[in-house]
mmCIF file of C-alpha atoms in Angstrom:
data_model
loop_
_atom_site.group_PDB
_atom_site.id
_atom_site.type_symbol
_atom_site.label_atom_id
_atom_site.label_comp_id
_atom_site.label_asym_id
_atom_site.label_seq_id
_atom_site.Cartn_x
_atom_site.Cartn_y
_atom_site.Cartn_z
ATOM 1 C CA MET A 1 -1.933 -4.285 -4.980
ATOM 2 C CA GLY A 2 -0.509 -3.502 -1.595
ATOM 3 C CA SER A 3 2.541 -3.232 0.561
ATOM 4 C CA ALA A 4 3.798 -2.003 3.926
ATOM 5 C CA MET A 5 6.350 0.077 5.717
ATOM 6 C CA ALA A 6 8.748 -1.848 7.920
ATOM 7 C CA SER A 7 10.742 -0.371 10.783
ATOM 8 C CA PHE A 8 13.537 -2.383 12.352
ATOM 9 C CA LYS A 9 15.365 -1.398 15.510
ATOM 10 C CA SER A 10 18.989 -2.307 15.923
ATOM 11 C CA THR A 11 19.909 -3.281 19.463
ATOM 12 C CA ASN A 12 23.574 -2.736 18.641
ATOM 13 C CA ALA A 13 23.366 0.665 16.975
ATOM 14 C CA ARG A 14 26.505 2.768 16.941
ATOM 15 C CA THR A 15 26.503 6.520 17.338
ATOM 16 C CA CYS A 16 29.323 7.610 15.064
ATOM 17 C CA GLY A 17 29.855 8.311 11.371
ATOM 18 C CA ARG A 18 27.686 9.774 8.641
ATOM 19 C CA VAL A 19 24.503 8.168 7.365
ATOM 20 C CA GLY A 20 22.008 8.837 4.605
ATOM 21 C CA THR A 21 24.491 10.404 2.178
ATOM 22 C CA ASP A 22 23.431 11.631 -1.243
ATOM 23 C CA ASP A 23 24.972 8.580 -2.908
ATOM 24 C CA ASP A 24 22.956 6.042 -0.917
ATOM 25 C CA ASN A 25 20.619 5.263 -3.808
ATOM 26 C CA GLU A 26 23.297 4.708 -6.447
ATOM 27 C CA ARG A 27 23.289 0.912 -6.228
ATOM 28 C CA HIS A 28 24.103 -0.907 -9.422
ATOM 29 C CA ALA A 29 22.521 -4.193 -8.342
ATOM 30 C CA LYS A 30 19.070 -2.906 -7.459
ATOM 31 C CA LYS A 31 16.486 -4.317 -9.765
ATOM 32 C CA SER A 32 13.130 -3.437 -11.360
ATOM 33 C CA ARG A 33 11.005 -0.362 -10.834
ATOM 34 C CA HIS A 34 7.495 -1.069 -9.547
ATOM 35 C CA ILE A 35 4.284 0.855 -9.580
ATOM 36 C CA ASN A 36 3.127 1.539 -6.010
ATOM 37 C CA ALA A 37 3.396 0.831 -2.345
ATOM 38 C CA THR A 38 1.980 0.510 1.178
ATOM 39 C CA SER A 39 -0.546 0.401 4.030
ATOM 40 C CA PRO A 40 -0.128 -1.500 7.340
ATOM 41 C CA THR A 41 2.894 -0.352 9.308
ATOM 42 C CA ILE A 42 5.343 -2.634 11.040
ATOM 43 C CA CYS A 43 7.195 -1.010 13.890
ATOM 44 C CA ILE A 44 7.924 -0.809 17.612
ATOM 45 C CA ARG A 45 5.453 0.983 19.815
ATOM 46 C CA PRO A 46 5.877 1.232 23.588
ATOM 47 C CA ALA A 47 2.986 3.083 25.248
ATOM 48 C CA SER A 48 3.645 6.818 25.283
ATOM 49 C CA ARG A 49 1.712 10.076 24.938
ATOM 50 C CA ARG A 50 3.002 13.492 23.991
ATOM 51 C CA VAL A 51 1.954 16.815 22.494
ATOM 52 C CA GLN A 52 1.073 16.444 18.817
ATOM 53 C CA ALA A 53 3.253 18.190 16.268
ATOM 54 C CA PRO A 54 1.465 20.969 14.341
ATOM 55 C CA ALA A 55 0.177 20.296 10.834
ATOM 56 C CA PRO A 56 2.127 21.970 8.018
ATOM 57 C CA VAL A 57 0.926 25.265 6.520
ATOM 58 C CA VAL A 58 -0.648 24.620 3.115
ATOM 59 C CA ASP A 59 -0.733 26.992 0.132
ATOM 60 C CA ARG A 60 -3.926 25.856 -1.617
ATOM 61 C CA ARG A 61 -3.491 28.200 -4.585
ATOM 62 C CA ARG A 62 -0.011 26.881 -5.309
ATOM 63 C CA GLU A 63 -1.249 23.318 -4.902
ATOM 64 C CA ALA A 64 -4.023 23.897 -7.439
ATOM 65 C CA ALA A 65 -1.647 25.532 -9.917
ATOM 66 C CA THR A 66 0.862 22.692 -9.544
ATOM 67 C CA ILE A 67 -1.812 20.077 -10.202
ATOM 68 C CA ALA A 68 -3.039 22.022 -13.252
ATOM 69 C CA ASP A 69 0.516 22.284 -14.610
ATOM 70 C CA ILE A 70 1.190 18.557 -14.178
ATOM 71 C CA LYS A 71 -2.112 17.709 -15.898
ATOM 72 C CA ALA A 72 -1.327 19.953 -18.839
ATOM 73 C CA HIS A 73 2.131 18.480 -19.371
ATOM 74 C CA ALA A 74 0.909 14.889 -18.879
ATOM 75 C CA GLU A 75 -1.597 15.403 -21.703
ATOM 76 C CA GLU A 76 0.631 17.347 -24.090
ATOM 77 C CA ARG A 77 4.184 16.210 -23.297
ATOM 78 C CA LYS A 78 4.266 13.419 -20.760
ATOM 79 C CA ASP A 79 8.077 13.150 -20.840
ATOM 80 C CA LYS A 80 8.483 16.766 -19.664
ATOM 81 C CA LEU A 81 10.938 16.855 -16.753
ATOM 82 C CA LEU A 82 9.291 18.597 -13.784
ATOM 83 C CA VAL A 83 11.548 17.640 -10.865
ATOM 84 C CA SER A 84 15.288 17.239 -11.290
ATOM 85 C CA SER A 85 18.163 17.039 -8.816
ATOM 86 C CA GLU A 86 21.758 15.884 -9.122
ATOM 87 C CA GLN A 87 22.484 15.441 -5.418
ATOM 88 C CA PRO A 88 20.427 13.487 -4.512
ATOM 89 C CA HIS A 89 19.751 12.016 -7.935
ATOM 90 C CA VAL A 90 16.032 12.546 -8.664
ATOM 91 C CA ARG A 91 14.199 12.676 -11.996
ATOM 92 C CA LEU A 92 10.401 13.005 -12.147
ATOM 93 C CA ARG A 93 8.583 13.535 -15.432
ATOM 94 C CA ALA A 94 4.991 14.653 -15.934
ATOM 95 C CA ASP A 95 3.785 11.115 -16.612
ATOM 96 C CA ALA A 96 5.228 9.872 -13.292
ATOM 97 C CA LEU A 97 3.463 12.639 -11.346
ATOM 98 C CA ARG A 98 0.147 12.316 -13.181
ATOM 99 C CA SER A 99 -1.326 9.880 -10.624
ATOM 100 C CA LEU A 100 -1.229 12.684 -8.036
ATOM 101 C CA THR A 101 -3.749 14.638 -10.136
ATOM 102 C CA VAL A 102 -6.387 11.896 -10.553
ATOM 103 C CA PRO A 103 -9.488 12.561 -8.380
ATOM 104 C CA LEU A 104 -10.867 10.085 -5.856
ATOM 105 C CA SER A 105 -13.946 9.602 -8.064
ATOM 106 C CA GLU A 106 -11.619 7.818 -10.507
ATOM 107 C CA ASP A 107 -10.040 5.552 -7.894
ATOM 108 C CA GLY A 108 -8.130 2.677 -9.437
ATOM 109 C CA PRO A 109 -4.818 1.859 -11.159
ATOM 110 C CA GLU A 110 -4.450 5.382 -12.610
ATOM 111 C CA ARG A 111 -4.193 6.828 -9.070
ATOM 112 C CA LYS A 112 -1.512 4.452 -7.807
ATOM 113 C CA ILE A 113 1.755 6.167 -6.954
ATOM 114 C CA LEU A 114 4.903 5.214 -8.850
ATOM 115 C CA ALA A 115 7.929 3.989 -6.926
ATOM 116 C CA VAL A 116 10.065 6.834 -8.312
ATOM 117 C CA VAL A 117 7.680 9.350 -6.721
ATOM 118 C CA LEU A 118 7.795 7.574 -3.357
ATOM 119 C CA ASP A 119 11.585 7.462 -3.405
ATOM 120 C CA ALA A 120 11.754 11.137 -4.406
ATOM 121 C CA TYR A 121 9.680 12.145 -1.386
ATOM 122 C CA ILE A 122 11.885 10.043 0.884
ATOM 123 C CA GLU A 123 14.862 11.988 -0.470
ATOM 124 C CA LEU A 124 12.998 15.166 0.469
ATOM 125 C CA LEU A 125 12.361 13.830 3.999
ATOM 126 C CA ARG A 126 16.058 13.011 4.330
ATOM 127 C CA ARG A 127 16.994 16.512 3.247
ATOM 128 C CA ARG A 128 14.609 18.094 5.742
ATOM 129 C CA GLY A 129 15.673 15.798 8.550
ATOM 130 C CA ARG A 130 19.357 16.645 8.089
ATOM 131 C CA GLN A 131 18.871 20.400 8.379
ATOM 132 C CA GLY A 132 21.203 22.236 10.722
ATOM 133 C CA GLY A 133 24.392 20.677 9.370
ATOM 134 C CA ALA A 134 23.857 17.183 10.782
ATOM 135 C CA GLY A 135 24.707 14.276 8.509
ATOM 136 C CA TYR A 136 21.906 12.178 9.960
ATOM 137 C CA ILE A 137 18.259 12.345 11.086
ATOM 138 C CA THR A 138 17.236 12.202 14.743
ATOM 139 C CA ARG A 139 13.776 11.645 16.201
ATOM 140 C CA ASN A 140 12.983 11.403 19.880
ATOM 141 C CA GLY A 141 16.701 11.004 20.594
ATOM 142 C CA ARG A 142 17.141 8.191 18.054
ATOM 143 C CA ARG A 143 19.149 8.146 14.846
ATOM 144 C CA VAL A 144 16.865 7.287 11.938
ATOM 145 C CA LEU A 145 17.566 5.965 8.435
ATOM 146 C CA LEU A 146 14.807 6.309 5.806
ATOM 147 C CA LEU A 147 14.996 3.904 2.865
ATOM 148 C CA GLY A 148 12.854 3.574 -0.246
ATOM 149 C CA VAL A 149 11.733 1.043 -2.798
ATOM 150 C CA GLU A 150 15.233 0.719 -4.275
ATOM 151 C CA GLU A 151 16.481 -0.602 -0.947
ATOM 152 C CA GLN A 152 13.756 -3.264 -0.938
ATOM 153 C CA ASP A 153 14.807 -4.269 -4.468
ATOM 154 C CA TRP A 154 18.446 -4.521 -3.340
ATOM 155 C CA LEU A 155 17.726 -6.653 -0.261
ATOM 156 C CA GLN A 156 15.333 -8.959 -2.072
ATOM 157 C CA TYR A 157 17.886 -9.334 -4.841
ATOM 158 C CA LEU A 158 20.376 -10.477 -2.208
ATOM 159 C CA ASP A 159 17.808 -13.008 -0.954
ATOM 160 C CA THR A 160 17.286 -14.478 -4.440
ATOM 161 C CA PRO A 161 19.338 -17.665 -5.058
ATOM 162 C CA PRO A 162 21.594 -17.330 -8.147
ATOM 163 C CA ARG A 163 20.113 -19.153 -11.139
ATOM 164 C CA THR A 164 23.299 -19.126 -13.208
ATOM 165 C CA ALA A 165 26.944 -18.174 -12.780
ATOM 166 C CA GLU A 166 26.125 -14.770 -14.276
ATOM 167 C CA HIS A 167 23.738 -14.082 -11.402
ATOM 168 C CA ARG A 168 26.271 -14.789 -8.659
ATOM 169 C CA LEU A 169 27.281 -11.863 -6.475
ATOM 170 C CA THR A 170 30.431 -10.038 -7.487
ATOM 171 C CA GLU A 171 33.195 -8.568 -5.351
ATOM 172 C CA GLN A 172 31.575 -5.179 -5.837
ATOM 173 C CA ASP A 173 28.290 -6.611 -4.525
ATOM 174 C CA ALA A 174 30.114 -7.912 -1.451
ATOM 175 C CA ALA A 175 31.658 -4.491 -0.818
ATOM 176 C CA GLU A 176 28.256 -2.824 -1.126
ATOM 177 C CA MET A 177 26.742 -5.364 1.249
ATOM 178 C CA ALA A 178 29.345 -4.590 3.897
ATOM 179 C CA ALA A 179 28.785 -0.849 3.391
ATOM 180 C CA THR A 180 25.015 -1.377 3.691
ATOM 181 C CA ALA A 181 25.469 -3.173 7.017
ATOM 182 C CA GLY A 182 27.625 -0.314 8.256
ATOM 183 C CA ARG A 183 24.924 2.241 7.445
ATOM 184 C CA TYR A 184 22.265 0.214 9.244
ATOM 185 C CA LEU A 185 24.374 -0.224 12.362
ATOM 186 C CA GLU A 186 24.951 3.519 12.652
ATOM 187 C CA ASN A 187 21.221 3.998 13.325
ATOM 188 C CA ASP A 188 18.650 3.116 15.978
ATOM 189 C CA LEU A 189 15.698 2.869 13.575
ATOM 190 C CA VAL A 190 15.775 1.798 9.927
ATOM 191 C CA PHE A 191 12.613 2.328 7.855
ATOM 192 C CA PHE A 192 11.874 0.390 4.652
ATOM 193 C CA LEU A 193 9.082 0.775 2.123
ATOM 194 C CA VAL A 194 7.730 -2.700 1.325
ATOM 195 C CA LEU A 195 6.094 -2.788 -2.074
ATOM 196 C CA ASP A 196 3.910 -5.245 -3.965
ATOM 197 C CA SER A 197 4.094 -4.712 -7.717
ATOM 198 C CA GLY A 198 0.943 -6.728 -8.411
ATOM 199 C CA ASN A 199 -2.091 -8.045 -6.557
ATOM 200 C CA TYR A 200 -0.322 -10.626 -4.411
ATOM 201 C CA ALA A 201 -1.034 -8.730 -1.201
ATOM 202 C CA ARG A 202 -4.727 -8.377 -2.055
ATOM 203 C CA ARG A 203 -5.013 -12.131 -2.623
ATOM 204 C CA ASN A 204 -2.825 -13.295 0.256
ATOM 205 C CA GLY A 205 -3.228 -10.626 2.952
ATOM 206 C CA ALA A 206 -0.861 -11.039 5.898
ATOM 207 C CA ARG A 207 1.119 -13.719 4.077
ATOM 208 C CA PHE A 208 2.455 -11.107 1.677
ATOM 209 C CA TYR A 209 3.734 -8.853 4.461
ATOM 210 C CA GLU A 210 5.269 -11.744 6.372
ATOM 211 C CA GLU A 211 7.042 -12.996 3.258
ATOM 212 C CA ALA A 212 8.194 -9.510 2.157
ATOM 213 C CA THR A 213 9.580 -8.551 5.566
ATOM 214 C CA SER A 214 11.208 -11.974 5.924
ATOM 215 C CA ARG A 215 13.015 -11.458 2.630
ATOM 216 C CA ILE A 216 14.178 -8.039 3.770
ATOM 217 C CA ARG A 217 15.428 -9.496 7.053
ATOM 218 C CA ARG A 218 17.325 -12.220 5.215
ATOM 219 C CA GLY A 219 18.852 -9.600 2.927
ATOM 220 C CA VAL A 220 19.862 -7.542 5.967
ATOM 221 C CA ALA A 221 21.338 -10.635 7.619
ATOM 222 C CA ARG A 222 23.372 -11.375 4.506
ATOM 223 C CA CYS A 223 24.791 -7.844 4.551
ATOM 224 C CA MET A 224 25.649 -8.206 8.241
ATOM 225 C CA LYS A 225 27.404 -11.508 7.572
ATOM 226 C CA GLU A 226 29.471 -9.921 4.809
ATOM 227 C CA ALA A 227 30.512 -7.206 7.285
ATOM 228 C CA GLY A 228 31.437 -9.776 9.934
ATOM 229 C CA ARG A 229 28.481 -8.736 12.107
ATOM 230 C CA ALA A 230 26.115 -11.661 11.555
ATOM 231 C CA HIS A 231 25.051 -11.697 15.202
ATOM 232 C CA ASP A 232 23.694 -8.128 14.995
ATOM 233 C CA ALA A 233 20.768 -8.807 12.645
ATOM 234 C CA ALA A 234 19.340 -11.440 15.002
ATOM 235 C CA GLY A 235 18.827 -8.749 17.644
ATOM 236 C CA TRP A 236 16.616 -6.491 15.526
ATOM 237 C CA ARG A 237 12.983 -6.398 16.633
ATOM 238 C CA LEU A 238 9.935 -6.310 14.373
ATOM 239 C CA ARG A 239 6.367 -5.770 15.580
ATOM 240 C CA ARG A 240 2.994 -4.867 14.149
ATOM 241 C CA ALA A 241 1.417 -1.791 15.737
ATOM 242 C CA ALA A 242 -2.292 -1.973 16.518
ATOM 243 C CA GLY A 243 -4.948 0.709 16.019
ATOM 244 C CA LEU A 244 -3.545 2.216 12.842
ATOM 245 C CA PRO A 245 -5.588 4.426 10.463
ATOM 246 C CA GLU A 246 -7.312 2.286 7.845
ATOM 247 C CA GLN A 247 -7.025 2.788 4.108
ATOM 248 C CA THR A 248 -10.446 2.842 2.448
ATOM 249 C CA ASP A 249 -9.504 3.341 -1.200
ATOM 250 C CA GLU A 250 -7.491 1.215 -3.628
ATOM 251 C CA SER A 251 -4.709 3.603 -4.515
ATOM 252 C CA SER A 252 -3.269 5.380 -1.469
ATOM 253 C CA CYS A 253 -1.138 2.625 0.049
ATOM 254 C CA GLY A 254 2.096 4.410 -0.878
ATOM 255 C CA LEU A 255 0.855 7.663 0.638
ATOM 256 C CA PHE A 256 0.008 5.884 3.897
ATOM 257 C CA ALA A 257 3.543 4.507 4.041
ATOM 258 C CA LEU A 258 5.073 7.939 3.475
ATOM 259 C CA ARG A 259 2.966 9.456 6.253
ATOM 260 C CA TRP A 260 4.076 6.768 8.713
ATOM 261 C CA MET A 261 7.678 7.119 7.659
ATOM 262 C CA GLU A 262 7.473 10.883 8.122
ATOM 263 C CA LEU A 263 5.599 10.920 11.454
ATOM 264 C CA TRP A 264 6.691 7.808 13.397
ATOM 265 C CA ASP A 265 9.298 8.705 16.037
ATOM 266 C CA GLY A 266 10.092 5.246 17.346
ATOM 267 C CA GLU A 267 7.352 5.270 19.974
ATOM 268 C CA GLU A 268 4.281 6.838 18.372
ATOM 269 C CA LEU A 269 3.062 9.163 15.640
ATOM 270 C CA ALA A 270 4.178 12.756 16.093
ATOM 271 C CA ARG A 271 0.781 13.715 14.649
ATOM 272 C CA SER A 272 -2.240 11.504 13.983
ATOM 273 C CA PHE A 273 -3.804 11.390 10.528
ATOM 274 C CA SER A 274 -6.903 10.032 8.788
ATOM 275 C CA MET A 275 -7.949 8.891 5.328
ATOM 276 C CA ASP A 276 -9.090 12.457 4.571
ATOM 277 C CA ASP A 277 -5.624 13.707 5.500
ATOM 278 C CA VAL A 278 -4.087 11.193 3.087
ATOM 279 C CA HIS A 279 -6.348 12.417 0.260
ATOM 280 C CA ALA A 280 -5.179 15.981 0.965
ATOM 281 C CA PHE A 281 -1.569 14.806 1.111
ATOM 282 C CA ARG A 282 -1.819 13.508 -2.469
ATOM 283 C CA THR A 283 -2.053 16.998 -3.983
ATOM 284 C CA ARG A 284 0.296 18.515 -1.403
ATOM 285 C CA LEU A 285 2.911 15.906 -2.324
ATOM 286 C CA ALA A 286 2.974 17.199 -5.890
ATOM 287 C CA GLU A 287 3.457 20.785 -4.727
ATOM 288 C CA GLU A 288 6.141 19.848 -2.193
ATOM 289 C CA LEU A 289 8.201 17.927 -4.732
ATOM 290 C CA VAL A 290 8.023 20.604 -7.421
ATOM 291 C CA PHE A 291 8.776 23.518 -5.078
ATOM 292 C CA SER A 292 11.355 21.736 -2.933
ATOM 293 C CA GLU A 293 14.834 23.247 -2.705
ATOM 294 C CA MET A 294 16.313 20.131 -4.268
ATOM 295 C CA ASN A 295 14.309 20.685 -7.494
ATOM 296 C CA GLN A 296 16.533 22.541 -9.962
ATOM 297 C CA MET A 297 13.772 23.057 -12.561
ATOM 298 C CA GLN A 298 13.340 26.777 -11.956
ATOM 299 C CA ASP A 299 11.447 27.241 -15.221
ATOM 300 C CA VAL A 300 8.747 24.864 -13.962
ATOM 301 C CA LYS A 301 8.408 26.792 -10.713
ATOM 302 C CA GLU A 302 8.120 30.094 -12.599
ATOM 303 C CA GLU A 303 5.549 28.578 -14.954
ATOM 304 C CA ILE A 304 3.387 27.561 -12.002
ATOM 305 C CA LYS A 305 3.765 30.950 -10.334
ATOM 306 C CA SER A 306 2.531 32.523 -13.573
ATOM 307 C CA MET A 307 -0.503 30.220 -13.489
ATOM 308 C CA MET A 308 -1.168 31.351 -9.909
ATOM 309 C CA THR A 309 -1.212 34.985 -11.086
ATOM 310 C CA GLN A 310 -3.709 34.094 -13.803
ATOM 311 C CA MET A 311 -5.890 32.305 -11.249
ATOM 312 C CA ARG A 312 -5.964 35.443 -9.091
ATOM 313 C CA SER A 313 -6.934 37.648 -12.016
ATOM 314 C CA ASN A 314 -9.745 35.286 -12.955
#
């Protein structure tokens, strides 16, 4: 299993309008859910050095209680809803979050992160990035659009030749394609999670990433054509950055992608990270999702706080 994060830069980006709205993920044509995602990063990296951003403050006790709560529900009631939001639309049940609780000693398929978890964290990054009333994210003076696994499904669907008349694109598809192109062109950097649902990447290495990013580019180009901006997609640049942290386990590819998506500013990482940092991020991800402002499951938060009190007394 494997995948990548792709970052395209539009050379014709506009600087007006609203991007990354709460309805961005409601696409009727996006296809199947997959099981995990990413490692090598594809992006633009001119030489630059700057002061590193500080690491986030971590509440270890709350992390431990969150992990314990997810484990308990995954064993007793795996369909228990732990993270729920209407705007943006997010639903995470105990079974989906269970992989975040599996220790490194049990590395393998059970630790691989589900696509719904990856997309939920991207929604959280969008929410954080738009703080202060802005309708868009900026990094290093650039407007940034963060996209998840659903966007990959949508673009690869557009790149799939219709097998029958029933599979041909509808007028609604065409309208969504034009709207997609408009969102891309409003930004300077567009990030995609590139996911492999099987072991194709393991068997084929670089061929998988080249094929996956090519399909995304063709999907983007098709959207641009529908919007009457076919010439714009040809100007987007795609490069592989050298000297990236290496993944040494079999199950953290999606976490690597999230870290790059969160920390890459268009020139370099705002803060470097290692494999050990990624292992720590696994449990922190669970805590961040459950205790995020977008999570409306207050009973779950109170349940975990009660567990924290019990931990202190013990």
